[in-house]
XYZ file of N, CA and C in Angstrom:
564
model
N 56.422 -28.317 44.598
C 55.298 -28.876 43.869
C 54.212 -27.802 43.770
N 53.628 -27.695 42.603
C 52.599 -26.687 42.331
C 51.230 -27.343 42.285
N 50.248 -26.686 42.878
C 48.876 -27.187 42.936
C 47.968 -26.233 42.171
N 47.144 -26.789 41.297
C 46.106 -26.010 40.609
C 44.767 -26.445 41.170
N 43.998 -25.499 41.694
C 42.668 -25.782 42.225
C 41.638 -25.087 41.350
N 40.615 -25.832 40.950
C 39.659 -25.351 39.956
C 38.250 -25.430 40.519
N 37.575 -24.288 40.568
C 36.180 -24.285 41.004
C 35.289 -24.721 39.848
N 34.172 -25.385 40.143
C 33.308 -25.852 39.062
C 32.573 -24.706 38.373
N 32.194 -24.962 37.145
C 31.393 -23.996 36.398
C 29.988 -23.989 36.985
N 29.509 -22.807 37.351
C 28.164 -22.712 37.934
C 27.197 -21.946 37.047
N 27.689 -21.423 35.932
C 26.832 -20.694 35.000
C 26.903 -21.366 33.645
N 25.945 -21.089 32.798
C 25.977 -21.631 31.442
C 26.981 -20.888 30.588
N 27.336 -21.479 29.462
C 28.313 -20.848 28.580
C 27.688 -19.962 27.513
N 26.369 -19.889 27.466
C 25.765 -19.032 26.449
C 26.026 -17.567 26.779
N 26.055 -16.746 25.780
C 26.349 -15.323 25.976
C 25.324 -14.679 26.912
N 24.054 -15.066 26.805
C 23.014 -14.481 27.644
C 23.259 -14.796 29.113
N 23.526 -16.056 29.407
C 23.748 -16.429 30.805
C 25.016 -15.790 31.349
N 26.082 -15.755 30.550
C 27.342 -15.178 31.009
C 27.187 -13.699 31.313
N 26.405 -12.981 30.503
C 26.259 -11.554 30.733
C 25.388 -11.261 31.947
N 24.534 -12.199 32.355
C 23.671 -11.992 33.514
C 24.333 -12.395 34.826
N 25.488 -13.035 34.773
C 26.182 -13.498 35.973
C 26.563 -12.310 36.837
N 26.307 -12.434 38.126
C 26.768 -11.415 39.065
C 28.280 -11.592 39.187
N 29.010 -10.818 38.431
C 30.452 -11.013 38.324
C 31.147 -10.628 39.622
N 32.203 -11.347 39.945
C 32.976 -11.034 41.132
C 32.701 -11.973 42.287
N 31.794 -12.930 42.136
C 31.539 -13.888 43.207
C 32.754 -14.788 43.359
N 33.389 -14.740 44.510
C 34.591 -15.541 44.732
C 34.211 -16.983 45.041
N 34.971 -17.942 44.505
C 34.732 -19.350 44.817
C 35.311 -19.670 46.200
N 34.531 -19.458 47.238
C 34.988 -19.536 48.623
C 35.638 -20.878 48.960
N 35.044 -21.984 48.525
C 35.602 -23.294 48.844
C 37.000 -23.481 48.297
N 37.205 -23.092 47.053
C 38.521 -23.246 46.433
C 39.527 -22.293 47.079
N 39.109 -21.092 47.430
C 40.026 -20.165 48.086
C 40.423 -20.658 49.477
N 39.518 -21.329 50.153
C 39.851 -21.914 51.453
C 40.835 -23.065 51.278
N 40.597 -23.931 50.298
C 41.540 -25.019 50.031
C 42.904 -24.472 49.611
N 42.923 -23.380 48.880
C 44.185 -22.752 48.494
C 44.948 -22.301 49.733
N 44.240 -21.725 50.698
C 44.884 -21.294 51.942
C 45.447 -22.491 52.704
N 44.715 -23.592 52.722
C 45.168 -24.813 53.396
C 46.427 -25.356 52.714
N 46.406 -25.421 51.397
C 47.569 -25.934 50.648
C 48.775 -25.025 50.852
N 48.555 -23.733 50.812
C 49.654 -22.780 50.993
C 50.227 -22.874 52.403
N 49.364 -23.023 53.403
C 49.832 -23.173 54.783
C 50.638 -24.459 54.968
N 50.425 -25.418 54.086
C 51.176 -26.676 54.130
C 52.463 -26.604 53.312
N 52.745 -25.435 52.738
C 54.009 -25.224 52.040
C 53.978 -25.427 50.540
N 52.809 -25.483 49.938
C 52.708 -25.721 48.498
C 52.349 -24.440 47.755
N 52.869 -24.294 46.543
C 52.482 -23.193 45.671
C 51.123 -23.490 45.068
N 50.277 -22.482 44.974
C 48.896 -22.697 44.556
C 48.480 -21.684 43.490
N 47.758 -22.191 42.490
C 47.057 -21.347 41.531
C 45.581 -21.698 41.629
N 44.735 -20.689 41.557
C 43.289 -20.889 41.659
C 42.653 -20.496 40.335
N 41.804 -21.373 39.835
C 41.107 -21.139 38.574
C 39.610 -21.190 38.824
N 38.931 -20.164 38.393
C 37.481 -20.061 38.538
C 36.866 -20.238 37.156
N 36.203 -21.374 36.925
C 35.636 -21.635 35.596
C 34.570 -20.616 35.214
N 33.876 -20.042 36.196
C 32.920 -18.982 35.869
C 33.656 -17.786 35.267
N 34.764 -17.403 35.871
C 35.565 -16.298 35.330
C 36.108 -16.668 33.954
N 36.634 -17.882 33.820
C 37.200 -18.294 32.535
C 36.147 -18.341 31.429
N 34.896 -18.540 31.816
C 33.843 -18.549 30.791
C 33.678 -17.173 30.156
N 34.147 -16.133 30.833
C 34.072 -14.768 30.289
C 35.261 -14.430 29.406
N 36.364 -15.163 29.537
C 37.586 -14.790 28.814
C 38.027 -15.857 27.816
N 37.210 -16.857 27.601
C 37.517 -17.889 26.614
C 36.391 -17.923 25.587
N 36.681 -18.519 24.460
C 35.650 -18.684 23.436
C 34.802 -19.897 23.803
N 33.480 -19.771 23.823
C 32.629 -20.897 24.230
C 32.903 -22.179 23.458
N 33.164 -22.065 22.161
C 33.387 -23.266 21.344
C 34.742 -23.916 21.649
N 35.630 -23.212 22.341
C 36.957 -23.754 22.694
C 37.194 -23.705 24.200
N 36.115 -23.647 24.966
C 36.205 -23.492 26.411
C 37.079 -24.564 27.054
N 36.823 -25.825 26.770
C 37.565 -26.916 27.398
C 39.048 -26.826 27.054
N 39.373 -26.643 25.795
C 40.765 -26.591 25.373
C 41.495 -25.395 25.978
N 40.865 -24.225 25.960
C 41.515 -23.028 26.481
C 41.678 -23.098 28.000
N 40.693 -23.635 28.696
C 40.818 -23.799 30.153
C 41.909 -24.807 30.490
N 41.932 -25.927 29.788
C 42.946 -26.957 30.045
C 44.346 -26.393 29.837
N 44.510 -25.572 28.835
C 45.818 -24.968 28.577
C 46.273 -24.131 29.763
N 45.364 -23.393 30.368
C 45.708 -22.547 31.516
C 45.942 -23.374 32.783
N 45.123 -24.380 32.993
C 45.109 -25.148 34.239
C 46.227 -26.178 34.307
N 46.660 -26.693 33.188
C 47.538 -27.872 33.148
C 48.934 -27.658 33.717
N 49.242 -26.507 34.286
C 50.569 -26.275 34.836
C 50.817 -26.900 36.188
N 49.785 -27.309 36.885
C 49.968 -27.864 38.217
C 50.484 -29.294 38.195
N 51.235 -29.651 39.235
C 51.661 -31.044 39.413
C 50.510 -31.868 39.962
N 49.713 -31.238 40.830
C 48.458 -31.810 41.322
C 47.365 -30.856 40.894
N 46.325 -31.399 40.266
C 45.231 -30.564 39.774
C 43.945 -31.054 40.422
N 43.331 -30.186 41.207
C 42.084 -30.506 41.897
C 40.921 -29.843 41.197
N 39.964 -30.645 40.760
C 38.791 -30.146 40.046
C 37.562 -30.282 40.928
N 36.906 -29.160 41.225
C 35.662 -29.188 41.971
C 34.528 -29.678 41.086
N 33.557 -30.354 41.690
C 32.440 -30.899 40.916
C 31.104 -30.533 41.527
N 30.142 -30.260 40.652
C 28.734 -30.145 41.008
C 27.946 -30.863 39.912
N 26.707 -31.194 40.196
C 25.906 -31.992 39.255
C 25.782 -31.345 37.881
N 25.389 -30.086 37.832
C 25.081 -29.432 36.559
C 26.239 -29.415 35.575
N 27.448 -29.220 36.065
C 28.584 -29.096 35.147
C 29.519 -30.304 35.197
N 29.076 -31.400 35.786
C 29.927 -32.588 35.911
C 30.410 -33.123 34.555
N 29.544 -33.258 33.549
C 30.052 -33.736 32.252
C 31.134 -32.820 31.672
N 30.974 -31.520 31.828
C 31.977 -30.576 31.352
C 33.280 -30.744 32.135
N 33.192 -30.927 33.448
C 34.380 -31.137 34.277
C 35.127 -32.388 33.831
N 34.407 -33.433 33.493
C 35.058 -34.668 33.046
C 35.724 -34.474 31.678
N 35.104 -33.704 30.801
C 35.758 -33.382 29.518
C 37.033 -32.584 29.760
N 36.972 -31.661 30.700
C 38.142 -30.864 31.048
C 39.248 -31.761 31.618
N 38.881 -32.702 32.468
C 39.866 -33.635 33.034
C 40.556 -34.439 31.930
N 39.792 -34.903 30.957
C 40.385 -35.665 29.842
C 41.378 -34.800 29.062
N 41.014 -33.559 28.840
C 41.895 -32.671 28.082
C 43.153 -32.329 28.886
N 43.004 -32.122 30.182
C 44.177 -31.859 31.022
C 45.097 -33.081 31.012
N 44.518 -34.269 31.141
C 45.328 -35.503 31.137
C 46.076 -35.656 29.811
N 45.419 -35.303 28.724
C 46.074 -35.382 27.422
C 47.291 -34.458 27.375
N 47.155 -33.284 27.963
C 48.236 -32.302 27.941
C 49.314 -32.594 28.990
N 48.917 -33.128 30.127
C 49.850 -33.370 31.237
C 49.658 -34.775 31.789
N 50.115 -35.804 31.088
C 49.889 -37.180 31.540
C 50.511 -37.485 32.898
N 51.537 -36.739 33.294
C 52.208 -37.009 34.566
C 51.558 -36.319 35.765
N 50.642 -35.397 35.536
C 49.989 -34.683 36.638
C 49.066 -35.632 37.405
N 48.858 -35.326 38.676
C 47.945 -36.094 39.526
C 46.616 -35.345 39.527
N 45.552 -35.976 39.022
C 44.240 -35.342 38.934
C 43.325 -35.895 40.020
N 42.756 -34.986 40.800
C 41.849 -35.373 41.878
C 40.557 -34.577 41.755
N 39.449 -35.264 41.931
C 38.143 -34.608 41.959
C 37.737 -34.371 43.400
N 36.973 -33.320 43.629
C 36.390 -33.039 44.934
C 35.018 -32.452 44.730
N 34.345 -32.141 45.821
C 33.028 -31.526 45.730
C 31.907 -32.528 45.838
N 30.677 -32.028 45.865
C 29.525 -32.890 46.150
C 29.279 -33.984 45.120
N 29.399 -33.696 43.836
C 29.127 -34.712 42.821
C 30.121 -35.854 42.918
N 31.405 -35.538 42.974
C 32.433 -36.585 43.045
C 32.335 -37.365 44.351
N 31.963 -36.706 45.428
C 31.856 -37.387 46.724
C 30.841 -38.518 46.675
N 29.695 -38.284 46.057
C 28.642 -39.318 46.047
C 28.805 -40.323 44.914
N 29.688 -40.046 43.964
C 29.890 -40.974 42.849
C 31.354 -41.400 42.763
N 32.057 -41.431 43.872
C 33.502 -41.627 43.864
C 33.957 -42.897 43.151
N 33.401 -44.034 43.520
C 33.823 -45.303 42.910
C 33.435 -45.327 41.434
N 32.213 -44.944 41.127
C 31.762 -44.928 39.730
C 32.600 -43.965 38.897
N 32.968 -42.826 39.464
C 33.776 -41.845 38.724
C 35.126 -42.436 38.345
N 35.773 -43.103 39.286
C 37.082 -43.688 38.977
C 36.972 -44.834 37.980
N 35.914 -45.604 38.078
C 35.737 -46.706 37.124
C 35.457 -46.193 35.717
N 34.752 -45.070 35.616
C 34.360 -44.542 34.304
C 35.403 -43.621 33.685
N 36.310 -43.084 34.500
C 37.226 -42.050 34.003
C 38.670 -42.386 34.357
N 39.370 -43.071 33.464
C 40.752 -43.443 33.762
C 41.696 -42.254 33.924
N 41.278 -41.081 33.491
C 42.139 -39.907 33.631
C 42.180 -39.360 35.054
N 41.254 -39.773 35.893
C 41.198 -39.311 37.282
C 41.993 -40.272 38.158
N 42.866 -39.715 39.015
C 43.683 -40.529 39.912
C 43.019 -40.776 41.253
N 42.214 -39.813 41.720
C 41.620 -39.956 43.053
C 40.418 -39.036 43.197
N 39.619 -39.328 44.224
C 38.490 -38.480 44.609
C 38.624 -38.192 46.099
N 38.596 -36.905 46.453
C 38.564 -36.487 47.853
C 37.100 -36.388 48.241
N 36.699 -37.203 49.219
C 35.295 -37.263 49.624
C 35.043 -36.352 50.820
N 33.989 -35.560 50.733
C 33.599 -34.725 51.867
C 34.445 -33.466 51.977
N 34.659 -33.029 53.206
C 35.409 -31.799 53.469
C 36.883 -32.026 53.175
N 37.413 -31.320 52.220
C 38.778 -31.575 51.763
C 39.845 -30.820 52.550
N 39.463 -29.964 53.479
C 40.458 -29.171 54.204
C 41.447 -30.039 54.989
N 41.036 -31.204 55.419
C 41.954 -32.130 56.095
C 42.554 -33.142 55.126
N 41.835 -33.452 54.081
C 42.293 -34.441 53.108
C 43.428 -33.878 52.257
N 43.286 -32.648 51.793
C 44.223 -32.080 50.827
C 45.675 -32.060 51.309
N 45.983 -31.575 52.512
C 47.398 -31.568 52.918
C 48.014 -32.968 52.952
N 47.281 -33.937 53.452
C 47.796 -35.314 53.497
C 47.984 -35.867 52.094
N 47.059 -35.567 51.202
C 47.169 -36.026 49.816
C 48.380 -35.397 49.132
N 48.556 -34.096 49.302
C 49.676 -33.410 48.666
C 51.013 -33.941 49.166
N 51.115 -34.185 50.474
C 52.360 -34.752 51.016
C 52.623 -36.136 50.441
N 51.580 -36.959 50.333
C 51.743 -38.311 49.791
C 52.168 -38.271 48.328
N 51.560 -37.406 47.556
C 51.922 -37.301 46.135
C 53.354 -36.778 46.001
N 53.692 -35.769 46.786
C 55.029 -35.171 46.697
C 56.127 -36.178 47.035
N 55.892 -37.011 48.028
C 56.922 -37.949 48.483
C 56.801 -39.323 47.832
N 55.762 -39.526 47.027
C 55.542 -40.851 46.459
C 55.036 -41.832 47.493
N 54.447 -41.296 48.562
C 53.946 -42.118 49.661
C 52.685 -42.872 49.302
N 52.288 -43.737 50.212
C 51.117 -44.584 50.026
C 49.838 -43.770 50.264
N 48.944 -43.791 49.303
C 47.677 -43.060 49.435
C 46.750 -43.705 50.465
N 47.043 -44.916 50.878
C 46.209 -45.607 51.873
C 46.190 -44.872 53.216
N 47.161 -44.006 53.449
C 47.203 -43.247 54.692
C 46.474 -41.921 54.638
N 45.845 -41.611 53.510
C 45.130 -40.342 53.349
C 43.651 -40.571 53.648
N 43.125 -39.994 54.720
C 41.704 -40.211 55.039
C 40.791 -39.551 54.013
N 39.623 -40.151 53.780
C 38.616 -39.551 52.901
C 38.955 -39.623 51.432
N 39.754 -40.605 51.036
C 40.223 -40.678 49.656
C 39.755 -41.965 48.981
N 39.327 -41.835 47.751
C 39.061 -42.977 46.881
C 40.091 -42.867 45.767
N 40.807 -43.947 45.495
C 41.933 -43.873 44.568
C 42.143 -45.213 43.874
N 43.021 -45.192 42.896
C 43.363 -46.410 42.165
C 44.508 -47.109 42.882
N 44.344 -48.402 43.077
C 45.408 -49.210 43.673
C 45.538 -50.447 42.806
N 46.600 -50.456 41.996
C 46.722 -51.519 41.011
C 45.593 -51.357 40.003
N 44.865 -52.410 39.733
C 43.747 -52.335 38.804
C 42.409 -52.135 39.488
N 42.422 -51.921 40.809
C 41.174 -51.809 41.571
C 40.990 -50.392 42.110
N 39.794 -50.135 42.603
C 39.482 -48.878 43.268
C 39.496 -49.145 44.770
N 40.234 -48.311 45.509
C 40.338 -48.460 46.964
C 39.750 -47.224 47.638
N 39.238 -47.416 48.854
C 38.679 -46.307 49.641
C 39.306 -46.335 51.027
N 39.696 -45.166 51.512
C 40.186 -45.064 52.884
C 39.020 -44.680 53.792
N 39.260 -44.735 55.102
C 38.233 -44.335 56.074
C 37.893 -42.859 55.878
N 36.700 -42.499 56.288
C 36.266 -41.103 56.173
C 37.195 -40.181 56.954
N 37.411 -38.999 56.431
C 38.173 -37.987 57.157
C 37.305 -37.464 58.293
N 37.912 -37.106 59.413
C 37.114 -36.566 60.511
C 36.459 -35.241 60.111
N 35.256 -35.043 60.612
C 34.563 -33.782 60.345
C 35.288 -32.632 61.022
N 35.179 -31.478 60.448
C 35.760 -30.278 61.039
C 34.691 -29.662 61.930
N 34.890 -29.758 63.230
C 33.893 -29.266 64.177
C 34.160 -27.836 64.620
N 35.414 -27.397 64.518
C 35.786 -26.048 64.911
C 36.288 -25.320 63.669
N 35.471 -24.442 63.132
C 35.839 -23.740 61.897
C 37.050 -22.836 62.071
N 37.402 -22.518 63.316
C 38.596 -21.710 63.547
C 39.870 -22.483 63.231
N 39.783 -23.798 63.045
C 40.940 -24.600 62.651
C 41.314 -24.362 61.183
N 40.381 -23.850 60.413
C 40.593 -23.642 58.982
C 41.117 -22.223 58.775
N 42.173 -22.070 57.962
C 42.648 -20.705 57.702
C 41.618 -19.903 56.911
N 41.732 -18.601 57.017
C 40.875 -17.732 56.214
C 41.139 -17.993 54.732
N 40.127 -17.810 53.890
C 40.332 -18.007 52.450
C 41.496 -17.158 51.941
N 42.148 -17.627 50.923
C 43.303 -16.923 50.330
C 42.798 -15.820 49.404
N 42.223 -14.783 49.996
C 41.638 -13.687 49.221
C 42.672 -13.000 48.354
N 43.941 -13.076 48.747
C 44.991 -12.367 48.025
C 45.396 -13.053 46.720
N 45.004 -14.298 46.538
C 45.390 -14.985 45.306
C 44.588 -14.437 44.134
N 45.272 -14.261 43.033
C 44.598 -13.818 41.822
C 43.812 -14.982 41.236
N 42.563 -14.761 40.980
C 41.758 -15.779 40.325
C 42.067 -15.742 38.845
N 42.289 -16.893 38.305
C 42.637 -16.985 36.887
C 41.453 -17.524 36.136
């Protein structure tokens, strides 16, 4: 099973803002999640929307990004407030291209709006709330085996026609439990 992890867009799409971006800033959170997924035995691709904003046409940003990202069986989209509407447009386009893929949101915006996000966006299958380093491996195993998502801590998901929430995932108190970021992965 292949996993696509996508960092949220943190810069504007205008030419002025893109040219002023301090290029080369690695999306640390997504690279850490990539290391966690890889350590759990899954193939991972990492997509940095800031980088993609430099190599796509602004007027076709959503379509061109979705084309690149839609190869994963599980697609994790990071969220922040500023680019949340764009992330949701991207999710709709990915769903259109890959209806069978499992789409999960993560990050601060999705964490605080988890139930509302699922109610408003039928293209999203689940929201990982809080620190995803413990949530992601359990979620990937459940999706891969067709297992019950009710056993995945920190998850908000669709169950029948309703939205269900599992108990919070335990906090990570010892950062040494987390693998080093997957610096070796090529950012796409």
